[in-house]
DNA sequence: TCGCGCATGTAAGTTGTTACATGATTTA
DNA sequence: TAAATCATGTAACAACTTACATGCGCGA
């Protein structure tokens, strides 16, 4: 449901092709809304059918024509209306937490391995967000309101990763305590 | 995909009816995995067909028979195997952040209203988690490993809510600065 | 008497994932 | 020369949501 509006918001910022949008969703919007290229193309088709975006075809040699989507007045109107409605919070569904819930069936060593995996993901995510921060939002005092709000969305990503990493330390400590079976030491 | 394992994990803890499971998913598992009763009943049907749970029917008067599901050896095996596999992190999809991304189209006053809404949700969530903490995990030093891991899953919920609330303050301040148009004061 | 809790389900629709498909250009 | 990037899509499936359906007992 909100994918539609995420696309309109992205296009409102700047017209783009499906491919471009896919890149943006993977980078600057990673923090906000995830969508695969298949979903994006499908939804763009619907938006076009509904007159909320228009397409300009750009012929290219050696690859499919580029289709640049731009938001229409109708699209902007739909987006503006949606902005007024209070949206429900997204549901939490975390397989890693399911594993912790399963508790005593789980092998602490396996959980530790998985934790390290997620942790390094979180660290690199945080790094990417920091890069975006430095690239686009250097001096927040001078930003106009559009970018200021985008920055606050990014801040959400940053604080979330920090919170993840903090919790990861709590968990690591506990898991280590749960496996006193040590590797035999090399002589 | 993971709903299946969330159900097995819940049943491994204690056999239950679909109705009971729905309650548990809304309370102790709210933090971990969300699922509606329709999803739960459907998935339980599949698990039964696959021999991963068995049902005991309990006749009742005045209401439908209660069907108590219990995990089987096969179910426990499937769960154990799944626990060994590293699962991908869940995708982020937050409509409220989409709104911030839309930036200058949005009315700061409307965003503030929505923020207050979410914030009070977060506060009450945090309160509920604290209640669970006090009810089930009073003295963590003496917990066995099953409950210790469940406690760490709960800790994730608590730290996440705290992080949400911290960010909410940042955002509130910014939104207030963006609307210097004041209500006309009463004389 | 009205709504909530108990207790189960069916049906239809939307959203998201996975697999398949094509083919030139640039980079290592 | 192999892989990644550019650029678009179709098809089938799985997961999740929303609406509909039933009906008793209990407390305000």
Tab-separated table of C-alpha atoms (C1' of nucleotides) in Angstrom, chain C residues 6-7 10 12-14 16 18-21 23 26-27:
chain	number	residue	atom	x	y	z
C	6	DC	C1'	-14.193	-17.222	23.748
C	7	DA	C1'	-13.396	-20.201	19.630
C	10	DT	C1'	-13.774	-19.425	4.691
C	12	DA	C1'	-11.040	-12.822	-1.813
C	13	DG	C1'	-7.735	-9.509	-2.584
C	14	DT	C1'	-3.125	-7.195	-2.161
C	16	DG	C1'	6.050	-9.292	-1.664
C	18	DT	C1'	11.662	-16.142	-6.483
C	19	DA	C1'	12.648	-17.732	-10.814
C	20	DC	C1'	13.077	-16.932	-15.581
C	21	DA	C1'	14.269	-14.056	-19.700
C	23	DG	C1'	21.223	-8.604	-24.443
C	26	DT	C1'	31.884	-1.491	-19.207
C	27	DT	C1'	35.330	-3.004	-15.797
